[in-house]
XYZ file of C-alpha atoms in Angstrom:
337
model
C 119.036 135.234 60.992
C 117.239 133.517 63.875
C 113.447 133.669 63.741
C 110.534 132.209 65.700
C 110.797 128.952 63.785
C 113.753 127.893 65.929
C 112.685 129.634 69.148
C 112.338 126.449 71.208
C 115.741 125.269 70.065
C 117.281 128.655 70.895
C 115.801 128.462 74.405
C 117.916 125.363 74.982
C 120.950 126.973 76.635
C 123.704 124.803 75.124
C 122.528 126.033 71.697
C 121.164 129.514 72.256
C 121.097 132.258 69.651
C 124.793 131.973 68.804
C 124.570 128.230 68.420
C 121.565 128.519 66.135
C 123.421 130.992 63.948
C 126.315 128.529 63.700
C 123.954 125.690 62.737
C 122.555 127.831 59.934
C 126.063 128.385 58.553
C 127.127 124.735 58.486
C 127.181 122.109 55.732
C 126.410 118.464 56.553
C 126.782 115.523 54.191
C 124.718 112.374 54.781
C 125.943 109.266 53.037
C 123.004 106.917 52.532
C 119.331 107.819 52.383
C 117.639 104.800 53.938
C 116.377 104.479 57.491
C 119.220 106.298 59.253
C 119.742 108.791 56.461
C 116.178 110.010 56.095
C 115.640 110.397 59.845
C 118.912 112.281 60.344
C 118.174 114.442 57.322
C 114.734 115.423 58.549
C 116.007 116.235 62.041
C 118.810 118.448 60.725
C 116.601 120.225 58.191
C 114.053 120.944 60.912
C 116.909 122.210 63.098
C 117.859 124.694 60.368
C 121.209 123.447 59.090
C 122.515 125.742 56.363
C 123.174 123.125 53.685
C 122.516 119.410 53.483
C 124.006 117.128 50.851
C 122.472 113.659 50.563
C 123.888 110.772 48.546
C 122.274 107.425 47.787
C 122.572 104.811 45.056
C 119.179 103.134 45.467
C 115.500 103.765 44.767
C 112.381 103.535 46.936
C 110.586 100.184 47.348
C 107.500 99.302 49.374
C 109.570 97.383 51.946
C 111.333 100.663 52.797
C 108.180 102.381 54.002
C 108.109 100.504 57.326
C 111.124 102.421 58.673
C 112.404 104.967 56.132
C 110.667 108.258 56.794
C 110.317 110.951 54.097
C 109.110 108.372 51.556
C 105.549 107.708 50.404
C 103.681 105.015 48.485
C 103.920 107.264 45.429
C 107.723 107.206 45.656
C 107.697 103.416 45.880
C 105.267 102.987 42.988
C 107.342 105.300 40.798
C 110.626 103.747 42.005
C 111.983 107.193 42.667
C 115.670 107.431 43.588
C 115.837 107.783 47.355
C 117.992 110.905 47.255
C 115.542 112.688 44.923
C 112.448 111.651 46.872
C 114.097 112.774 50.108
C 115.182 116.072 48.582
C 111.622 116.807 47.429
C 110.183 116.174 50.892
C 112.938 118.031 52.759
C 112.396 121.141 50.645
C 108.734 121.066 51.652
C 109.713 120.836 55.329
C 112.133 123.783 55.318
C 112.619 125.865 52.184
C 115.363 127.910 53.865
C 117.740 124.935 53.877
C 119.777 124.234 50.745
C 119.311 120.527 49.966
C 121.566 118.966 47.355
C 120.904 115.393 46.188
C 123.131 112.982 44.290
C 122.164 109.604 42.836
C 125.323 107.549 42.545
C 127.303 104.784 44.148
C 129.705 106.282 46.654
C 133.400 105.862 45.966
C 136.500 107.842 46.877
C 136.605 109.469 43.428
C 132.908 110.326 43.439
C 132.897 111.701 46.991
C 136.067 113.796 46.920
C 134.701 116.690 44.792
C 131.726 117.045 47.155
C 133.758 117.483 50.345
C 134.570 121.164 49.821
C 133.306 123.144 52.836
C 131.666 120.081 54.406
C 131.731 120.477 58.185
C 130.429 117.046 59.159
C 129.466 113.689 57.635
C 126.836 111.302 58.986
C 127.184 107.616 58.164
C 123.889 106.109 57.026
C 125.313 103.384 54.805
C 124.584 99.661 54.883
C 127.996 98.051 54.286
C 131.541 98.207 55.572
C 133.179 98.440 52.146
C 132.087 102.045 51.758
C 132.569 102.752 55.472
C 136.265 101.899 55.213
C 136.523 104.200 52.181
C 134.759 106.905 54.199
C 137.078 106.324 57.126
C 140.214 106.870 55.020
C 138.753 109.733 53.022
C 137.587 111.736 56.039
C 140.813 111.097 57.919
C 142.706 112.421 54.917
C 140.511 115.534 54.656
C 140.197 116.023 58.448
C 136.382 115.882 58.468
C 134.573 114.542 61.562
C 131.981 111.856 60.965
C 129.450 109.918 63.012
C 129.260 106.168 62.569
C 125.896 104.454 63.002
C 124.444 101.010 62.352
C 121.383 99.009 63.335
C 119.818 95.602 62.712
C 117.036 93.712 64.467
C 116.493 95.587 67.742
C 120.176 96.476 68.161
C 122.318 99.409 67.166
C 125.492 101.331 67.830
C 126.996 104.753 67.227
C 130.353 106.454 67.632
C 131.723 109.905 66.828
C 135.040 109.892 64.955
C 137.262 112.956 65.138
C 140.373 112.857 62.919
C 143.645 113.055 64.872
C 141.751 112.785 68.173
C 139.721 109.580 68.461
C 140.229 106.017 67.246
C 139.122 105.679 63.635
C 136.779 102.989 62.340
C 139.691 100.718 61.433
C 141.014 100.950 65.005
C 137.543 100.446 66.415
C 136.664 97.288 64.518
C 139.879 95.663 65.626
C 138.824 96.243 69.246
C 135.029 95.907 69.287
C 133.231 92.853 67.835
C 130.523 93.707 65.308
C 127.662 91.352 64.470
C 127.537 89.914 60.962
C 123.726 89.955 60.976
C 121.885 91.943 58.292
C 118.367 93.291 57.814
C 117.888 90.523 55.264
C 118.697 87.762 57.759
C 117.136 88.996 61.013
C 114.975 91.976 60.025
C 114.787 95.336 61.767
C 112.307 97.360 63.843
C 111.966 101.119 63.458
C 112.605 102.014 67.150
C 116.148 100.675 66.767
C 116.600 103.064 63.846
C 115.293 106.008 65.848
C 117.573 105.219 68.786
C 120.673 105.278 66.582
C 119.440 108.463 64.892
C 118.912 110.153 68.268
C 122.548 109.496 69.164
C 123.836 110.573 65.749
C 121.760 113.742 65.484
C 122.550 115.042 68.963
C 126.274 114.473 68.376
C 125.907 116.302 65.071
C 124.266 119.259 66.798
C 127.092 119.411 69.369
C 129.634 119.558 66.533
C 127.630 122.135 64.587
C 127.420 124.527 67.558
C 131.094 123.743 68.306
C 130.456 122.393 71.801
C 133.216 119.785 71.596
C 133.371 119.413 75.384
C 129.881 117.881 75.324
C 130.731 115.211 72.752
C 130.367 111.604 73.834
C 133.750 109.878 73.865
C 132.344 106.360 74.226
C 130.855 103.917 71.754
C 127.142 103.338 72.411
C 125.562 99.941 71.817
C 122.069 98.732 72.693
C 119.395 96.070 72.256
C 115.964 97.609 72.762
C 114.027 94.343 72.782
C 116.219 92.783 75.443
C 116.558 95.975 77.503
C 120.311 96.287 77.038
C 122.277 99.550 76.867
C 126.012 100.002 77.192
C 128.669 102.650 76.618
C 132.189 101.400 75.988
C 135.492 103.192 76.546
C 137.463 102.858 73.322
C 140.217 105.455 73.741
C 142.870 102.759 74.046
C 141.818 101.291 70.687
C 143.676 104.057 68.849
C 146.849 102.658 67.277
C 149.950 104.609 66.317
C 150.564 102.228 63.400
C 146.987 102.325 62.090
C 147.112 102.602 58.263
C 144.172 105.024 58.331
C 144.850 107.329 61.302
C 148.317 106.407 62.601
C 151.559 108.367 62.571
C 152.203 107.513 58.908
C 148.803 106.790 57.321
C 148.675 105.152 53.896
C 144.861 105.270 53.490
C 144.703 101.784 51.931
C 140.967 101.831 51.230
C 141.343 104.738 48.835
C 143.160 102.424 46.426
C 140.918 101.244 43.594
C 142.059 97.650 44.099
C 140.579 97.623 47.608
C 137.130 98.839 46.539
C 134.278 96.463 45.772
C 132.956 96.422 42.206
C 130.373 93.673 42.676
C 128.500 93.210 45.932
C 125.448 91.682 47.578
C 123.308 94.463 49.043
C 122.037 94.488 52.606
C 118.332 94.026 53.133
C 117.167 91.894 50.194
C 118.165 89.396 47.507
C 120.029 91.871 45.326
C 123.435 92.079 43.686
C 124.920 95.334 42.450
C 127.312 95.436 39.508
C 129.318 98.557 38.755
C 130.467 99.010 35.163
C 132.888 101.521 33.717
C 131.267 104.534 32.077
C 127.581 105.449 32.023
C 124.400 103.924 30.596
C 122.386 105.343 27.718
C 118.971 104.593 29.211
C 117.102 105.442 26.002
C 119.345 103.079 24.077
C 118.802 100.312 26.616
C 115.037 100.820 26.432
C 115.124 100.282 22.660
C 117.296 97.197 23.076
C 114.972 95.660 25.698
C 111.655 96.471 24.022
C 110.900 92.789 23.325
C 112.691 91.368 26.383
C 110.275 92.106 29.216
C 108.164 94.723 30.989
C 109.948 98.023 31.481
C 109.424 101.110 33.619
C 111.629 104.185 33.575
C 112.104 107.700 34.880
C 114.868 110.238 34.205
C 117.210 108.442 36.602
C 116.807 104.722 35.963
C 115.350 101.945 33.835
C 113.673 98.921 35.433
C 113.327 95.661 33.464
C 111.468 92.468 34.392
C 113.498 89.598 32.948
C 112.700 85.919 33.584
C 112.331 85.716 37.398
C 114.495 88.762 38.061
C 114.197 92.520 38.041
C 117.127 94.543 36.776
C 117.451 98.245 37.482
C 119.942 100.239 35.393
C 121.168 103.616 36.665
C 122.727 106.298 34.477
C 125.998 106.156 36.422
C 126.734 102.637 35.131
C 125.307 100.603 38.024
C 122.899 97.705 37.739
C 120.879 96.124 40.542
C 119.855 92.509 39.916
C 116.948 91.648 42.217
C 116.046 88.040 42.935
C 119.416 86.503 43.765
C 122.224 86.691 46.307
C 124.599 84.911 43.918
C 127.189 87.176 42.348
C 127.929 84.512 39.740
C 124.269 84.214 38.724
C 123.851 87.982 38.704
C 126.848 88.369 36.400
C 125.462 85.726 34.062
C 122.122 87.546 33.768
C 123.902 90.875 33.368
C 126.112 89.617 30.552
C 123.130 88.008 28.835
C 121.577 91.458 28.483
C 124.525 93.835 28.340
C 127.283 91.719 26.817
């Protein structure tokens, strides 16, 4: 039911009362709860989306606070999982919206059970390994999704509609993408907000089912150098694309093509994914004489030599203080075996 809370949004003719009612019936999934994820989540919750599912594998650190809204110094001090901290804040913003949070590393197997009745997915991830998995998974399930990325003062966004537009695999074979990361060149918050503006407005068009208003071009910009461009990419769509072509094979849904060990964007950190789950209480007993520990119901943080290791219940470990996968594995095996 539409109330005064959304009155200014309802006055906007392309949305109106009917559009607002549609928004309140829709389910959006946001993959990643960093800069792009938190800003998109807040905008959609304030707009009155019916249900929001947020997924993130990481926890809040002080360096996040410069650009990742929804988080506070308390969240950073307590090393709260980003998805949980965001969920807590979003529920305070709009208690009428159902907000579901998951703390795990996204994979095809982990995501698939959550896609039931999802109307739209917003990309707020920080690496192309999971984006290619997303691309195949959402093509297979016919779910539209909105790609977004930013680094430095630059960013880009594109709306991907299964069976209609080029998919991400098609796109990256046609449009060059910078290899820069937040860790190497930094990032400013206005670049984040610009990408979010493009993602959120496209999301609202899809939620009110105004497909005619959707942007068909890829947007790219550099705020610092006053550059803005929209690029026609329709011809990038390929009939033999393994993800969206006439006979798709969805190669990135194969376990062999998914990363198990990776260097994370934004800081000197390596993630290692193990089979099974961690007994955090058991690890705490094992590490009692190893180094300083801090824990909450979701993770255990251990200071070891010049590194910090964070163990999550879902079997993941973040090794902070190195970009070397080999070194990270050595430290990991020293402690875990």
